[in-house]
Amino acid sequence: MTYRIGLLYGDGIGPEITKATEVIMRAAVEKAGAEVEFPVYPMGWEGIEKYGDPVPEVTKEGLKTVHGWVFAPHDSAAYPEEQFRKTNPSGTMRHYFDLYSNMRPARSYPGIKSRVGEGDVIVFRENSEGSLPDRNMYKGLGEFMPNPDMAISLNVCTRQATERLAHEAFKQAMKRRKKLTIVHKANVIKLPGELFRSTIKEIGAKYYPEVAIDDYHIDAMTAHLVKRMKDFDVIITTNLFGDILSDLACELTGSLGLGPAINTNDHQCMAQAAHGSAPDIAGRNIANPVGIMLSAVMMFDWLADRYKEEKLALVAKLMQDNILKTMEEGFVTPDLGGQASTSGFAEAIAEKIKNA
């Protein structure tokens, strides 16, 4: 079977780190003997300049034909006003393709200074509703202004969305330490918070009785992550809380630049690093590509599991092993205290893969 992995180069440092990721993906695919094509689709400024839209129809239609894609950072804050008023490209992807599960790991790495010692957690973020008004409605936006001095934003929680995310989180917990932590604010966001918490507990009791479940309010959880991250394993939370908590976890274990993530529905996977487009260092070949590289690793692992394809699992292993080996050797980009360029880092990994 030939697999199709789309490439969206994006804005700022996006083209540099995505092309670096493409280098090691191609090396791993060749080494593993997998059949993979890499079609390229416009996104961000490229889409605006060619089609008048950061996520044009040609991209949406093209992505319907792929198994997964690597989605680079975008600089939507700098887009023209008429584009800025739209949902940003990331939100568009998640909403249009119903990528309801956002899986964001954070772990300590050999050779990288961690602020919390040992840590290895996965944050599952509900991706389709919650408090983000640009993606929690079927049509329209979940915020409005009755008058110039009042803004109202809706928080949406449904049993269906919570159940499907819960299954993803519990499945991952079953592969790890069989421990799941629910993060919420049900003491004051009472109805959505309690529906979220109780639904997850019901799914756990019915389908995953081996998994131990606890829960914390979001404010307490931020403190617990700082004090004792090693005590947590799989964390499940809402859209806004997940966005904040996962960034904190990545920074505590080394750097937001190391933070990988995948966004998935039932049949597709979007690899997307947790960080932004860093326009201040764009074009200088010094950006850290580890976050998006490890996101691609997660994507290949997800596809291997979905399609029961050993060659894709080998692609993921070759990439991850040699990314970590290169980091452990101290050959890293300047943000991590090294001297490696973005392209040089990728070439070093690709060479290791070829010689594996």
Short mmCIF file of C-alpha atoms in Angstrom, two decimals:
data_model
loop_
_atom_site.label_atom_id
_atom_site.label_comp_id
_atom_site.label_asym_id
_atom_site.label_seq_id
_atom_site.Cartn_x
_atom_site.Cartn_y
_atom_site.Cartn_z
CA MET A 1 0.00 0.00 0.00
CA THR A 2 1.20 3.50 -0.84
CA TYR A 3 0.65 6.05 1.92
CA ARG A 4 0.24 9.76 1.22
CA ILE A 5 1.66 12.29 3.69
CA GLY A 6 0.88 15.91 2.87
CA LEU A 7 3.34 18.72 3.54
CA LEU A 8 2.17 22.25 4.41
CA TYR A 9 5.19 24.52 4.82
CA GLY A 10 3.43 27.45 6.50
CA ASP A 11 4.92 30.75 7.65
CA GLY A 12 7.93 32.07 9.56
CA ILE A 13 10.22 29.18 10.46
CA GLY A 14 7.63 26.76 9.06
CA PRO A 15 9.34 26.06 5.71
CA GLU A 16 12.73 25.49 7.37
CA ILE A 17 11.58 23.06 10.06
CA THR A 18 9.13 21.26 7.78
CA LYS A 19 11.75 20.71 5.09
CA ALA A 20 14.14 19.48 7.77
CA THR A 21 11.45 17.02 8.87
CA GLU A 22 10.91 15.98 5.26
CA VAL A 23 14.63 15.13 5.00
CA ILE A 24 14.51 12.64 7.87
CA MET A 25 11.10 11.26 6.89
CA ARG A 26 12.38 10.43 3.41
CA ALA A 27 15.51 8.83 4.85
CA ALA A 28 13.47 6.68 7.27
CA VAL A 29 10.91 5.71 4.63
CA GLU A 30 13.67 4.57 2.29
CA LYS A 31 15.45 2.63 5.06
CA ALA A 32 12.22 0.93 6.15
CA GLY A 33 11.18 0.09 2.61
CA ALA A 34 7.81 1.81 3.01
CA GLU A 35 5.86 3.23 0.06
CA VAL A 36 5.13 6.87 0.90
CA GLU A 37 4.37 9.90 -1.26
CA PHE A 38 4.74 13.49 -0.03
CA PRO A 39 2.39 15.87 -1.90
CA VAL A 40 2.74 19.57 -1.02
CA TYR A 41 -0.22 21.90 -0.40
CA PRO A 42 -0.29 25.70 0.10
CA MET A 43 -1.04 27.13 3.54
CA GLY A 44 -0.52 30.50 5.19
CA TRP A 45 0.93 33.40 3.21
CA GLU A 46 1.46 31.13 0.21
CA GLY A 47 -2.27 30.38 0.16
CA ILE A 48 -3.17 34.06 0.58
CA GLU A 49 -0.89 35.17 -2.23
CA LYS A 50 -1.96 32.46 -4.69
CA TYR A 51 -5.62 31.92 -3.78
CA GLY A 52 -6.68 34.72 -1.44
CA ASP A 53 -7.09 32.31 1.49
CA PRO A 54 -4.57 30.89 4.02
CA VAL A 55 -6.29 27.50 3.71
CA PRO A 56 -7.60 27.45 0.13
CA GLU A 57 -10.05 24.92 -1.27
CA VAL A 58 -7.25 23.24 -3.26
CA THR A 59 -5.58 22.40 0.06
CA LYS A 60 -8.75 21.15 1.72
CA GLU A 61 -9.61 18.97 -1.26
CA GLY A 62 -6.05 17.66 -1.49
CA LEU A 63 -5.92 16.73 2.18
CA LYS A 64 -9.06 14.62 1.77
CA THR A 65 -6.90 12.24 -0.28
CA VAL A 66 -4.03 11.79 2.21
CA HIS A 67 -3.57 9.58 5.27
CA GLY A 68 -1.86 12.28 7.28
CA TRP A 69 -0.05 15.57 6.93
CA VAL A 70 2.67 17.69 8.50
CA PHE A 71 1.22 21.08 9.38
CA ALA A 72 3.81 23.82 9.89
CA PRO A 73 3.35 26.89 12.13
CA HIS A 74 1.44 29.86 10.71
CA ASP A 75 1.70 33.58 11.39
CA SER A 76 -1.99 34.45 11.33
CA ALA A 77 -1.47 37.50 13.56
CA ALA A 78 0.32 39.18 10.65
CA TYR A 79 -2.28 38.36 7.98
CA PRO A 80 -4.30 41.14 6.30
CA GLU A 81 -7.32 42.23 8.31
CA GLU A 82 -9.82 40.39 6.13
CA GLN A 83 -7.90 37.14 6.71
CA PHE A 84 -7.29 37.79 10.39
CA ARG A 85 -11.05 37.91 10.98
CA LYS A 86 -11.33 34.30 9.82
CA THR A 87 -10.58 31.23 11.90
CA ASN A 88 -6.81 30.77 11.87
CA PRO A 89 -5.38 27.92 9.75
CA SER A 90 -4.93 25.62 12.74
CA GLY A 91 -8.52 26.09 13.87
CA THR A 92 -9.73 25.69 10.29
CA MET A 93 -8.01 22.32 9.98
CA ARG A 94 -9.35 21.01 13.28
CA HIS A 95 -12.88 22.18 12.57
CA TYR A 96 -13.09 21.26 8.87
CA PHE A 97 -11.67 17.75 9.30
CA ASP A 98 -13.18 17.16 12.76
CA LEU A 99 -9.76 16.48 14.27
CA TYR A 100 -11.27 16.01 17.69
CA SER A 101 -8.29 14.61 19.61
CA ASN A 102 -5.16 16.64 20.29
CA MET A 103 -2.43 14.49 21.85
CA ARG A 104 0.52 16.42 23.28
CA PRO A 105 3.35 14.58 25.08
CA ALA A 106 5.95 16.28 27.26
CA ARG A 107 8.97 14.42 28.56
CA SER A 108 12.51 15.01 29.76
CA TYR A 109 15.22 14.23 27.20
CA PRO A 110 18.83 13.07 27.60
CA GLY A 111 21.19 16.01 27.36
CA ILE A 112 18.40 18.61 27.72
CA LYS A 113 17.99 20.48 31.01
CA SER A 114 14.62 19.84 32.66
CA ARG A 115 13.14 22.17 35.26
CA VAL A 116 11.32 19.30 36.98
CA GLY A 117 13.77 16.41 36.77
CA GLU A 118 12.20 13.30 35.29
CA GLY A 119 8.87 13.81 33.60
CA ASP A 120 6.82 11.91 31.02
CA VAL A 121 3.19 12.92 30.54
CA ILE A 122 0.70 13.02 27.69
CA VAL A 123 -1.98 15.69 27.61
CA PHE A 124 -5.14 14.83 25.68
CA ARG A 125 -6.88 18.04 24.72
CA GLU A 126 -10.47 18.05 23.48
CA ASN A 127 -10.14 19.76 20.13
CA SER A 128 -13.64 20.53 18.85
CA GLU A 129 -15.54 22.55 21.43
CA GLY A 130 -14.94 24.01 24.92
CA SER A 131 -14.19 27.72 25.29
CA LEU A 132 -12.59 28.43 21.90
CA PRO A 133 -15.35 30.31 20.09
CA ASP A 134 -13.86 30.04 16.59
CA ARG A 135 -14.40 26.27 16.55
CA ASN A 136 -17.10 25.29 19.04
CA MET A 137 -20.11 25.92 16.79
CA TYR A 138 -21.47 24.11 13.75
CA LYS A 139 -22.05 27.48 12.09
CA GLY A 140 -21.05 30.95 13.25
CA LEU A 141 -18.88 31.87 16.20
CA GLY A 142 -19.52 31.19 19.88
CA GLU A 143 -19.02 34.80 20.91
CA PHE A 144 -20.91 38.04 20.41
CA MET A 145 -21.26 41.62 21.66
CA PRO A 146 -24.77 42.80 22.61
CA ASN A 147 -23.34 46.32 22.84
CA PRO A 148 -19.91 47.94 22.42
CA ASP A 149 -19.13 47.53 26.11
CA MET A 150 -20.08 43.86 26.56
CA ALA A 151 -18.52 40.69 25.12
CA ILE A 152 -20.00 37.24 25.71
CA SER A 153 -18.31 33.92 24.89
CA LEU A 154 -19.89 30.48 25.09
CA ASN A 155 -18.37 27.34 26.62
CA VAL A 156 -19.62 24.15 24.97
CA CYS A 157 -19.35 20.61 26.35
CA THR A 158 -21.15 17.60 24.87
CA ARG A 159 -21.23 14.00 25.97
CA GLN A 160 -20.41 12.77 22.45
CA ALA A 161 -17.23 14.83 22.11
CA THR A 162 -16.10 13.95 25.63
CA GLU A 163 -16.71 10.22 25.12
CA ARG A 164 -14.70 9.97 21.92
CA LEU A 165 -11.74 11.83 23.46
CA ALA A 166 -11.99 9.69 26.60
CA HIS A 167 -11.57 6.51 24.58
CA GLU A 168 -8.41 7.90 22.97
CA ALA A 169 -6.94 8.88 26.34
CA PHE A 170 -7.83 5.58 28.03
CA LYS A 171 -6.35 3.55 25.16
CA GLN A 172 -3.08 5.42 25.61
CA ALA A 173 -3.21 4.95 29.39
CA MET A 174 -3.60 1.20 28.86
CA LYS A 175 -0.30 1.20 26.93
CA ARG A 176 1.49 3.12 29.68
CA ARG A 177 1.10 3.17 33.47
CA LYS A 178 -2.69 2.75 33.52
CA LYS A 179 -3.26 6.08 35.22
CA LEU A 180 -5.47 8.91 33.96
CA THR A 181 -5.96 12.38 35.44
CA ILE A 182 -8.99 14.52 34.55
CA VAL A 183 -8.35 18.27 34.68
CA HIS A 184 -11.38 20.57 34.87
CA LYS A 185 -12.94 23.47 36.81
CA ALA A 186 -16.21 21.87 37.83
CA ASN A 187 -16.30 23.79 41.10
CA VAL A 188 -17.19 27.01 39.27
CA ILE A 189 -17.83 26.01 35.63
CA LYS A 190 -20.34 23.63 37.09
CA LEU A 191 -22.48 22.22 34.31
CA PRO A 192 -19.90 21.76 31.52
CA GLY A 193 -17.19 20.84 34.03
CA GLU A 194 -19.24 18.15 35.74
CA LEU A 195 -20.50 16.72 32.44
CA PHE A 196 -16.90 16.46 31.24
CA ARG A 197 -15.65 14.83 34.46
CA SER A 198 -18.56 12.42 35.01
CA THR A 199 -18.63 11.27 31.39
CA ILE A 200 -14.94 10.34 31.47
CA LYS A 201 -15.37 8.46 34.74
CA GLU A 202 -18.31 6.54 33.29
CA ILE A 203 -16.27 5.52 30.22
CA GLY A 204 -13.41 4.42 32.46
CA ALA A 205 -15.61 2.32 34.76
CA LYS A 206 -17.40 0.65 31.85
CA TYR A 207 -14.57 -0.02 29.38
CA TYR A 208 -11.22 0.47 31.15
CA PRO A 209 -11.59 -0.68 34.78
CA GLU A 210 -7.84 -1.35 35.06
CA VAL A 211 -7.04 2.36 34.71
CA ALA A 212 -6.84 4.38 37.94
CA ILE A 213 -8.59 7.75 37.65
CA ASP A 214 -8.10 10.94 39.65
CA ASP A 215 -9.04 14.54 38.94
CA TYR A 216 -7.84 18.07 39.74
CA HIS A 217 -8.98 21.63 39.19
CA ILE A 218 -6.92 23.35 36.50
CA ASP A 219 -5.36 25.91 38.86
CA ALA A 220 -4.19 23.22 41.28
CA MET A 221 -2.96 21.07 38.41
CA THR A 222 -0.56 23.73 37.16
CA ALA A 223 1.05 23.79 40.60
CA HIS A 224 1.18 19.99 40.79
CA LEU A 225 2.93 19.78 37.41
CA VAL A 226 5.62 22.15 38.62
CA LYS A 227 6.05 20.32 41.93
CA ARG A 228 5.65 16.65 40.94
CA MET A 229 5.25 16.02 37.25
CA LYS A 230 6.71 12.51 37.59
CA ASP A 231 3.57 11.43 39.45
CA PHE A 232 1.33 11.97 36.41
CA ASP A 233 0.93 9.90 33.27
CA VAL A 234 -2.02 10.57 30.93
CA ILE A 235 -3.94 13.81 31.43
CA ILE A 236 -7.28 14.57 29.80
CA THR A 237 -8.75 18.06 29.73
CA THR A 238 -10.80 20.58 27.78
CA ASN A 239 -9.73 22.65 24.78
CA LEU A 240 -8.53 25.86 26.44
CA PHE A 241 -7.11 24.19 29.56
CA GLY A 242 -5.29 21.64 27.37
CA ASP A 243 -3.69 24.35 25.28
CA ILE A 244 -2.27 26.06 28.38
CA LEU A 245 -1.37 22.92 30.35
CA SER A 246 0.49 21.24 27.49
CA ASP A 247 2.60 24.34 26.84
CA LEU A 248 3.50 24.47 30.52
CA ALA A 249 4.45 20.78 30.55
CA CYS A 250 6.70 21.18 27.49
CA GLU A 251 8.50 24.18 28.93
CA LEU A 252 9.01 22.45 32.28
CA THR A 253 10.66 19.43 30.64
CA GLY A 254 13.00 21.42 28.43
CA SER A 255 11.50 23.81 25.90
CA LEU A 256 8.29 24.58 24.05
CA GLY A 257 10.37 24.08 20.91
CA LEU A 258 10.58 20.38 21.78
CA GLY A 259 6.81 19.97 22.09
CA PRO A 260 5.22 17.58 19.57
CA ALA A 261 1.54 16.92 18.95
CA ILE A 262 -0.90 15.15 16.67
CA ASN A 263 -4.50 16.03 15.89
CA THR A 264 -6.64 13.09 14.83
CA ASN A 265 -10.07 11.99 13.76
CA ASP A 266 -11.02 8.38 13.11
CA HIS A 267 -9.05 8.06 9.88
CA GLN A 268 -6.55 10.93 9.50
CA CYS A 269 -3.69 12.43 11.46
CA MET A 270 -2.22 15.93 11.40
CA ALA A 271 1.27 16.35 12.85
CA GLN A 272 1.69 19.81 14.37
CA ALA A 273 4.28 21.13 16.81
CA ALA A 274 3.00 22.99 19.86
CA HIS A 275 4.99 26.18 19.16
CA GLY A 276 4.43 29.11 16.81
CA SER A 277 6.09 30.50 13.69
CA ALA A 278 8.86 32.57 15.37
CA PRO A 279 9.07 35.18 12.57
CA ASP A 280 11.97 36.92 14.36
CA ILE A 281 14.33 34.08 13.44
CA ALA A 282 12.76 33.00 10.14
CA GLY A 283 15.19 32.45 7.30
CA ARG A 284 18.26 32.22 9.54
CA ASN A 285 18.50 28.40 9.56
CA ILE A 286 18.71 28.28 13.37
CA ALA A 287 15.17 27.20 14.30
CA ASN A 288 14.73 24.08 16.42
CA PRO A 289 12.86 21.44 14.35
CA VAL A 290 12.57 18.81 17.09
CA GLY A 291 8.94 19.60 17.95
CA ILE A 292 7.67 19.06 14.43
CA MET A 293 10.03 16.14 13.83
CA LEU A 294 8.67 14.32 16.88
CA SER A 295 5.14 15.23 15.76
CA ALA A 296 5.88 13.38 12.52
CA VAL A 297 7.13 10.43 14.60
CA MET A 298 3.80 10.39 16.43
CA MET A 299 1.94 10.56 13.12
CA PHE A 300 3.76 7.51 11.73
CA ASP A 301 3.13 5.63 14.99
CA TRP A 302 -0.58 6.50 14.77
CA LEU A 303 -0.77 5.39 11.14
CA ALA A 304 1.12 2.19 11.92
CA ASP A 305 -1.41 1.37 14.62
CA ARG A 306 -4.40 2.22 12.46
CA TYR A 307 -3.25 0.27 9.40
CA LYS A 308 -1.33 -2.46 11.28
CA GLU A 309 1.68 -1.59 9.15
CA GLU A 310 5.05 -2.66 10.56
CA LYS A 311 7.01 -0.61 8.05
CA LEU A 312 5.40 2.60 9.27
CA ALA A 313 6.21 1.64 12.85
CA LEU A 314 9.82 1.16 11.77
CA VAL A 315 9.81 4.59 10.13
CA ALA A 316 8.71 6.12 13.44
CA LYS A 317 11.33 4.20 15.40
CA LEU A 318 14.16 5.12 13.04
CA MET A 319 13.24 8.77 13.24
CA GLN A 320 12.77 8.93 17.00
CA ASP A 321 15.84 6.89 17.93
CA ASN A 322 18.13 9.02 15.81
CA ILE A 323 16.58 12.36 16.78
CA LEU A 324 17.18 11.49 20.44
CA LYS A 325 20.67 10.13 19.75
CA THR A 326 21.67 13.33 17.97
CA MET A 327 20.28 15.44 20.83
CA GLU A 328 22.10 13.32 23.42
CA GLU A 329 25.37 13.90 21.56
CA GLY A 330 24.85 17.64 22.04
CA PHE A 331 24.45 18.42 18.35
CA VAL A 332 21.48 20.76 18.81
CA THR A 333 20.31 24.19 17.67
CA PRO A 334 21.31 27.42 19.45
CA ASP A 335 18.14 27.64 21.56
CA LEU A 336 19.31 24.48 23.32
CA GLY A 337 22.88 25.73 23.71
CA GLY A 338 24.30 24.10 20.59
CA GLN A 339 25.76 25.24 17.29
CA ALA A 340 23.79 23.11 14.83
CA SER A 341 21.81 24.71 12.04
CA THR A 342 18.28 23.54 11.29
CA SER A 343 19.34 21.86 8.06
CA GLY A 344 22.56 20.51 9.59
CA PHE A 345 20.64 18.90 12.44
CA ALA A 346 18.34 17.19 9.93
CA GLU A 347 21.23 16.01 7.78
CA ALA A 348 23.00 14.52 10.82
CA ILE A 349 19.86 12.56 11.73
CA ALA A 350 19.32 11.41 8.14
CA GLU A 351 22.90 10.15 7.98
CA LYS A 352 22.41 8.13 11.17
CA ILE A 353 19.18 6.65 9.77
CA LYS A 354 20.93 5.61 6.57
CA ASN A 355 23.66 3.89 8.57
CA ALA A 356 21.31 2.27 11.11
#
